[in-house]
PDB file of C-alpha atoms in Angstrom:
ATOM      1  CA  MET D   1     146.967 191.082 -26.230  1.00  0.00           C
ATOM      2  CA  THR D   2     146.669 188.419 -23.589  1.00  0.00           C
ATOM      3  CA  GLU D   3     147.576 189.092 -19.906  1.00  0.00           C
ATOM      4  CA  PRO D   4     150.167 186.836 -18.163  1.00  0.00           C
ATOM      5  CA  PRO D   5     149.166 184.231 -15.721  1.00  0.00           C
ATOM      6  CA  ARG D   6     148.945 185.488 -11.818  1.00  0.00           C
ATOM      7  CA  PRO D   7     150.506 183.977  -9.446  1.00  0.00           C
ATOM      8  CA  PRO D   8     148.019 182.091  -7.022  1.00  0.00           C
ATOM      9  CA  GLY D   9     146.492 184.440  -4.495  1.00  0.00           C
ATOM     10  CA  ALA D  10     146.977 187.676  -6.581  1.00  0.00           C
ATOM     11  CA  GLY D  11     143.948 189.780  -6.584  1.00  0.00           C
ATOM     12  CA  GLU D  12     142.074 191.308  -9.398  1.00  0.00           C
ATOM     13  CA  PRO D  13     144.126 194.212 -10.852  1.00  0.00           C
ATOM     14  CA  GLY D  14     143.447 197.517  -9.007  1.00  0.00           C
ATOM     15  CA  GLY D  15     141.979 195.702  -5.917  1.00  0.00           C
ATOM     16  CA  ASN D  16     143.284 195.320  -2.430  1.00  0.00           C
ATOM     17  CA  PRO D  17     146.200 193.486  -1.845  1.00  0.00           C
ATOM     18  CA  PRO D  18     145.616 190.119   0.067  1.00  0.00           C
ATOM     19  CA  GLU D  19     146.102 189.990   3.781  1.00  0.00           C
ATOM     20  CA  PRO D  20     149.015 188.081   5.276  1.00  0.00           C
ATOM     21  CA  ASN D  21     148.190 185.358   7.224  1.00  0.00           C
ATOM     22  CA  PRO D  22     148.662 185.604  11.151  1.00  0.00           C
ATOM     23  CA  PRO D  23     152.124 184.280  12.548  1.00  0.00           C
ATOM     24  CA  TYR D  24     151.889 180.973  14.232  1.00  0.00           C
ATOM     25  CA  ALA D  25     151.136 181.014  17.938  1.00  0.00           C
ATOM     26  CA  ALA D  26     152.222 178.119  20.156  1.00  0.00           C
ATOM     27  CA  PRO D  27     149.335 176.648  22.271  1.00  0.00           C
ATOM     28  CA  GLY D  28     149.312 177.716  26.073  1.00  0.00           C
ATOM     29  CA  PRO D  29     149.186 175.232  29.038  1.00  0.00           C
ATOM     30  CA  SER D  30     145.934 173.643  29.451  1.00  0.00           C
ATOM     31  CA  ALA D  31     144.197 173.391  32.725  1.00  0.00           C
ATOM     32  CA  ALA D  32     144.932 169.889  33.064  1.00  0.00           C
ATOM     33  CA  ASP D  33     148.777 170.375  32.702  1.00  0.00           C
ATOM     34  CA  GLU D  34     148.701 172.376  35.798  1.00  0.00           C
ATOM     35  CA  PRO D  35     150.034 171.117  39.069  1.00  0.00           C
ATOM     36  CA  PRO D  36     147.397 170.685  41.950  1.00  0.00           C
ATOM     37  CA  THR D  37     147.438 173.478  44.383  1.00  0.00           C
ATOM     38  CA  ALA D  38     147.291 172.428  48.249  1.00  0.00           C
ATOM     39  CA  PRO D  39     144.173 173.674  50.010  1.00  0.00           C
ATOM     40  CA  LEU D  40     144.440 176.332  52.507  1.00  0.00           C
ATOM     41  CA  SER D  41     143.671 175.748  56.447  1.00  0.00           C
ATOM     42  CA  GLY D  42     140.336 175.424  57.077  1.00  0.00           C
ATOM     43  CA  ALA D  43     139.125 175.113  53.485  1.00  0.00           C
ATOM     44  CA  PRO D  44     136.467 172.456  52.502  1.00  0.00           C
ATOM     45  CA  GLY D  45     137.971 168.962  52.093  1.00  0.00           C
ATOM     46  CA  PRO D  46     136.597 166.331  49.765  1.00  0.00           C
ATOM     47  CA  GLY D  47     132.666 166.388  49.941  1.00  0.00           C
ATOM     48  CA  GLY D  48     132.870 170.032  50.714  1.00  0.00           C
ATOM     49  CA  TYR D  49     133.443 169.568  54.668  1.00  0.00           C
ATOM     50  CA  PRO D  50     136.593 170.465  56.391  1.00  0.00           C
ATOM     51  CA  PRO D  51     138.420 167.494  58.187  1.00  0.00           C
ATOM     52  CA  PRO D  52     137.574 167.468  61.884  1.00  0.00           C
ATOM     53  CA  ASP D  53     140.682 168.416  63.155  1.00  0.00           C
ATOM     54  CA  GLY D  54     141.921 170.942  60.356  1.00  0.00           C
ATOM     55  CA  TYR D  55     144.926 169.697  57.812  1.00  0.00           C
ATOM     56  CA  PRO D  56     147.871 168.132  59.721  1.00  0.00           C
ATOM     57  CA  PRO D  57     151.350 170.216  59.732  1.00  0.00           C
ATOM     58  CA  PRO D  58     153.556 169.815  57.129  1.00  0.00           C
ATOM     59  CA  GLY D  59     155.559 166.358  57.582  1.00  0.00           C
ATOM     60  CA  GLY D  60     153.139 165.531  60.481  1.00  0.00           C
ATOM     61  CA  ASP D  61     150.098 163.700  61.609  1.00  0.00           C
ATOM     62  CA  LEU D  62     146.945 165.371  63.243  1.00  0.00           C
ATOM     63  CA  PRO D  63     147.686 166.367  66.930  1.00  0.00           C
ATOM     64  CA  PRO D  64     146.297 164.162  69.534  1.00  0.00           C
ATOM     65  CA  SER D  65     143.138 164.907  71.410  1.00  0.00           C
ATOM     66  CA  GLY D  66     143.619 167.530  73.870  1.00  0.00           C
ATOM     67  CA  GLY D  67     146.766 168.871  72.189  1.00  0.00           C
ATOM     68  CA  TYR D  68     150.397 168.113  71.998  1.00  0.00           C
ATOM     69  CA  PRO D  69     152.058 167.177  75.416  1.00  0.00           C
ATOM     70  CA  LEU D  70     154.438 169.183  77.407  1.00  0.00           C
ATOM     71  CA  PRO D  71     157.931 167.930  77.153  1.00  0.00           C
ATOM     72  CA  GLY D  72     158.061 165.276  80.274  1.00  0.00           C
ATOM     73  CA  GLY D  73     154.554 165.294  80.640  1.00  0.00           C
ATOM     74  CA  PRO D  74     151.704 163.099  79.627  1.00  0.00           C
ATOM     75  CA  GLN D  75     149.072 163.549  76.833  1.00  0.00           C
ATOM     76  CA  GLY D  76     147.260 167.128  77.394  1.00  0.00           C
ATOM     77  CA  GLY D  77     150.107 169.046  78.953  1.00  0.00           C
ATOM     78  CA  TYR D  78     149.475 168.045  82.650  1.00  0.00           C
ATOM     79  CA  PRO D  79     152.635 167.398  84.579  1.00  0.00           C
ATOM     80  CA  PRO D  80     153.423 163.664  85.491  1.00  0.00           C
ATOM     81  CA  PRO D  81     151.764 162.481  88.777  1.00  0.00           C
ATOM     82  CA  GLY D  82     154.055 163.305  91.690  1.00  0.00           C
ATOM     83  CA  VAL D  83     155.622 166.499  90.263  1.00  0.00           C
ATOM     84  CA  GLY D  84     155.038 169.719  91.988  1.00  0.00           C
ATOM     85  CA  TYR D  85     155.815 171.867  95.147  1.00  0.00           C
ATOM     86  CA  PRO D  86     155.922 169.755  98.475  1.00  0.00           C
ATOM     87  CA  THR D  87     153.269 170.206 100.991  1.00  0.00           C
ATOM     88  CA  GLY D  88     153.904 171.331 104.630  1.00  0.00           C
ATOM     89  CA  GLY D  89     157.012 173.409 104.264  1.00  0.00           C
ATOM     90  CA  ALA D  90     160.031 172.909 105.919  1.00  0.00           C
ATOM     91  CA  TYR D  91     158.761 171.705 109.362  1.00  0.00           C
ATOM     92  CA  GLY D  92     156.398 169.006 108.396  1.00  0.00           C
ATOM     93  CA  ALA D  93     152.659 168.706 106.734  1.00  0.00           C
ATOM     94  CA  PRO D  94     149.944 170.457 108.670  1.00  0.00           C
ATOM     95  CA  GLY D  95     148.130 168.484 111.368  1.00  0.00           C
ATOM     96  CA  GLY D  96     151.178 166.954 113.056  1.00  0.00           C
ATOM     97  CA  GLY D  97     153.301 165.167 110.023  1.00  0.00           C
ATOM     98  CA  PHE D  98     157.012 165.361 110.375  1.00  0.00           C
ATOM     99  CA  ALA D  99     159.866 166.632 108.155  1.00  0.00           C
ATOM    100  CA  ASN D 100     162.494 164.187 109.097  1.00  0.00           C
ATOM    101  CA  ASN D 101     162.801 161.237 111.309  1.00  0.00           C
ATOM    102  CA  GLU D 102     164.339 163.277 114.398  1.00  0.00           C
ATOM    103  CA  ASP D 103     161.251 165.366 114.506  1.00  0.00           C
ATOM    104  CA  LYS D 104     159.207 162.279 114.732  1.00  0.00           C
ATOM    105  CA  THR D 105     161.477 160.756 117.474  1.00  0.00           C
ATOM    106  CA  TRP D 106     161.401 163.788 119.561  1.00  0.00           C
ATOM    107  CA  ALA D 107     157.634 163.861 119.278  1.00  0.00           C
ATOM    108  CA  LEU D 108     157.338 160.140 120.421  1.00  0.00           C
ATOM    109  CA  VAL D 109     159.752 160.894 123.257  1.00  0.00           C
ATOM    110  CA  ALA D 110     157.315 163.452 124.596  1.00  0.00           C
ATOM    111  CA  HIS D 111     154.202 161.360 124.598  1.00  0.00           C
ATOM    112  CA  PHE D 112     155.449 157.909 125.444  1.00  0.00           C
ATOM    113  CA  GLY D 113     158.122 159.526 127.846  1.00  0.00           C
ATOM    114  CA  GLY D 114     155.194 161.439 129.605  1.00  0.00           C
ATOM    115  CA  ALA D 115     153.066 158.423 129.700  1.00  0.00           C
ATOM    116  CA  ALA D 116     156.293 156.073 131.068  1.00  0.00           C
ATOM    117  CA  GLY D 117     157.007 158.774 133.674  1.00  0.00           C
ATOM    118  CA  MET D 118     153.518 158.935 135.009  1.00  0.00           C
ATOM    119  CA  PHE D 119     153.170 155.016 135.656  1.00  0.00           C
ATOM    120  CA  LEU D 120     156.767 154.889 136.884  1.00  0.00           C
ATOM    121  CA  SER D 121     156.615 157.813 139.344  1.00  0.00           C
ATOM    122  CA  GLY D 122     153.088 157.153 140.510  1.00  0.00           C
ATOM    123  CA  GLY D 123     151.592 159.933 138.554  1.00  0.00           C
ATOM    124  CA  VAL D 124     153.704 162.904 139.530  1.00  0.00           C
ATOM    125  CA  LEU D 125     156.817 162.880 136.890  1.00  0.00           C
ATOM    126  CA  GLY D 126     154.985 162.668 133.753  1.00  0.00           C
ATOM    127  CA  TRP D 127     155.679 166.473 132.460  1.00  0.00           C
ATOM    128  CA  ILE D 128     159.650 165.675 132.477  1.00  0.00           C
ATOM    129  CA  ALA D 129     159.810 163.915 129.165  1.00  0.00           C
ATOM    130  CA  PRO D 130     157.306 166.531 127.511  1.00  0.00           C
ATOM    131  CA  LEU D 131     159.370 169.568 128.639  1.00  0.00           C
ATOM    132  CA  VAL D 132     162.778 167.661 127.538  1.00  0.00           C
ATOM    133  CA  ALA D 133     161.461 167.399 123.999  1.00  0.00           C
ATOM    134  CA  MET D 134     160.442 171.066 123.946  1.00  0.00           C
ATOM    135  CA  LEU D 135     163.322 172.347 125.031  1.00  0.00           C
ATOM    136  CA  ALA D 136     165.613 170.219 123.261  1.00  0.00           C
ATOM    137  CA  ARG D 137     164.014 170.112 119.777  1.00  0.00           C
ATOM    138  CA  GLY D 138     161.136 172.661 120.110  1.00  0.00           C
ATOM    139  CA  ASN D 139     162.959 175.889 119.011  1.00  0.00           C
ATOM    140  CA  GLN D 140     163.929 174.136 115.645  1.00  0.00           C
ATOM    141  CA  SER D 141     160.862 172.363 114.796  1.00  0.00           C
ATOM    142  CA  PRO D 142     157.226 173.925 115.281  1.00  0.00           C
ATOM    143  CA  THR D 143     155.834 170.478 114.872  1.00  0.00           C
ATOM    144  CA  VAL D 144     157.803 169.130 117.551  1.00  0.00           C
ATOM    145  CA  ARG D 145     156.893 171.837 119.857  1.00  0.00           C
ATOM    146  CA  ALA D 146     153.054 171.438 118.885  1.00  0.00           C
ATOM    147  CA  HIS D 147     153.187 167.657 120.096  1.00  0.00           C
ATOM    148  CA  ALA D 148     155.440 168.633 123.290  1.00  0.00           C
ATOM    149  CA  VAL D 149     153.018 171.352 124.392  1.00  0.00           C
ATOM    150  CA  ALA D 150     150.087 169.197 124.026  1.00  0.00           C
ATOM    151  CA  ALA D 151     151.774 166.598 126.095  1.00  0.00           C
ATOM    152  CA  LEU D 152     153.061 168.599 128.597  1.00  0.00           C
ATOM    153  CA  ASN D 153     149.825 170.680 129.428  1.00  0.00           C
ATOM    154  CA  PHE D 154     148.004 167.319 129.830  1.00  0.00           C
ATOM    155  CA  GLN D 155     150.790 165.567 131.814  1.00  0.00           C
ATOM    156  CA  LEU D 156     151.359 168.731 134.167  1.00  0.00           C
ATOM    157  CA  ILE D 157     147.620 169.214 135.229  1.00  0.00           C
ATOM    158  CA  TRP D 158     147.616 165.220 135.926  1.00  0.00           C
ATOM    159  CA  SER D 159     150.872 165.226 137.730  1.00  0.00           C
ATOM    160  CA  ILE D 160     149.374 168.366 140.122  1.00  0.00           C
ATOM    161  CA  VAL D 161     146.339 165.934 140.598  1.00  0.00           C
ATOM    162  CA  GLY D 162     148.604 163.255 141.544  1.00  0.00           C
ATOM    163  CA  LEU D 163     150.821 165.063 143.625  1.00  0.00           C
ATOM    164  CA  ILE D 164     147.558 166.229 145.738  1.00  0.00           C
ATOM    165  CA  GLY D 165     146.863 162.687 145.713  1.00  0.00           C
ATOM    166  CA  TRP D 166     149.683 161.800 147.531  1.00  0.00           C
ATOM    167  CA  VAL D 167     149.546 164.601 150.015  1.00  0.00           C
ATOM    168  CA  LEU D 168     145.977 163.196 150.672  1.00  0.00           C
ATOM    169  CA  SER D 169     146.859 159.573 150.976  1.00  0.00           C
ATOM    170  CA  CYS D 170     146.897 159.811 154.679  1.00  0.00           C
ATOM    171  CA  ILE D 171     143.036 159.904 154.480  1.00  0.00           C
ATOM    172  CA  LEU D 172     142.719 157.100 151.867  1.00  0.00           C
ATOM    173  CA  ILE D 173     140.540 159.413 149.408  1.00  0.00           C
ATOM    174  CA  GLY D 174     144.067 160.618 148.071  1.00  0.00           C
ATOM    175  CA  PHE D 175     144.818 157.254 146.456  1.00  0.00           C
ATOM    176  CA  ILE D 176     141.828 157.978 144.080  1.00  0.00           C
ATOM    177  CA  GLY D 177     143.260 161.021 142.646  1.00  0.00           C
ATOM    178  CA  VAL D 178     146.987 159.234 142.428  1.00  0.00           C
ATOM    179  CA  ALA D 179     145.386 155.991 140.486  1.00  0.00           C
ATOM    180  CA  ALA D 180     143.384 158.476 138.384  1.00  0.00           C
ATOM    181  CA  ALA D 181     146.566 160.379 137.359  1.00  0.00           C
ATOM    182  CA  VAL D 182     148.428 157.181 136.914  1.00  0.00           C
ATOM    183  CA  ILE D 183     145.678 155.654 134.565  1.00  0.00           C
ATOM    184  CA  LEU D 184     144.882 158.550 132.666  1.00  0.00           C
ATOM    185  CA  GLY D 185     148.324 159.770 131.993  1.00  0.00           C
ATOM    186  CA  THR D 186     149.464 156.542 131.048  1.00  0.00           C
ATOM    187  CA  VAL D 187     146.679 155.392 128.638  1.00  0.00           C
ATOM    188  CA  PHE D 188     146.126 159.098 126.906  1.00  0.00           C
ATOM    189  CA  GLY D 189     149.983 159.342 126.693  1.00  0.00           C
ATOM    190  CA  ILE D 190     150.233 156.027 124.974  1.00  0.00           C
ATOM    191  CA  LEU D 191     147.021 156.994 122.674  1.00  0.00           C
ATOM    192  CA  ALA D 192     148.839 160.102 121.628  1.00  0.00           C
ATOM    193  CA  GLY D 193     152.126 158.491 120.800  1.00  0.00           C
ATOM    194  CA  ILE D 194     150.232 155.947 118.480  1.00  0.00           C
ATOM    195  CA  LYS D 195     148.687 159.159 116.832  1.00  0.00           C
ATOM    196  CA  ALA D 196     152.305 160.762 116.504  1.00  0.00           C
ATOM    197  CA  ASN D 197     153.860 157.560 114.956  1.00  0.00           C
ATOM    198  CA  GLU D 198     150.843 157.813 112.311  1.00  0.00           C
ATOM    199  CA  GLY D 199     151.732 161.647 111.495  1.00  0.00           C
ATOM    200  CA  GLN D 200     148.895 163.090 113.677  1.00  0.00           C
ATOM    201  CA  LEU D 201     148.656 165.638 116.444  1.00  0.00           C
ATOM    202  CA  TYR D 202     146.632 163.921 119.377  1.00  0.00           C
ATOM    203  CA  ARG D 203     144.465 166.280 121.146  1.00  0.00           C
ATOM    204  CA  TYR D 204     144.388 165.399 124.898  1.00  0.00           C
ATOM    205  CA  PRO D 205     140.991 165.352 126.725  1.00  0.00           C
ATOM    206  CA  MET D 206     140.826 166.887 130.262  1.00  0.00           C
ATOM    207  CA  SER D 207     143.583 169.329 129.365  1.00  0.00           C
ATOM    208  CA  ALA D 208     144.460 172.822 130.474  1.00  0.00           C
ATOM    209  CA  SER D 209     146.613 175.537 128.417  1.00  0.00           C
ATOM    210  CA  PHE D 210     149.185 176.116 130.869  1.00  0.00           C
ATOM    211  CA  ILE D 211     152.246 176.628 128.249  1.00  0.00           C
ATOM    212  CA  LYS D 212     151.291 177.876 124.455  1.00  0.00           C
TER     213      LYS D 212
END
């Protein structure tokens, strides 16, 4: 008696059943399909070397040399020229500078007024204008006081010389003292006024410190 034909894949009688085929698995994404990742900051760029200034911030360019500027200032973060605290305080710059035109005017009165007083009075009244400037403005402005005191000390000593010269004029030698007082008081008073007009404190020669 013959056996009926077996279906394809059927094993021998009494043998192990055929192993089932594994289920179909969908192919995974390949490396070529993965999106490129951005390199970390400081990571080497193309060719293995990092860029000179690192990678730029998102949406921006590389920072300029010296860093990003501060608001309102030039490149590098430094303040613009002319910005900062003024020098000299409330009473003008050191060395005889003036805070305002009123201080300058009184300083010129002390110097030029002393020179005019010596010339017009014959060498005896050059101290009046510096004294007026010191009393009128010296308490409000140390700069004016410095100019007025310098002029007052000089004109005061040469006014004394001029007065003594007038006393001794009866013996003719006194006129030498008068002439010296007039010439020196006038010339150095004008020089001091010119320096004061330039914002400088003039140091009178041949002076004495009667008033400080």
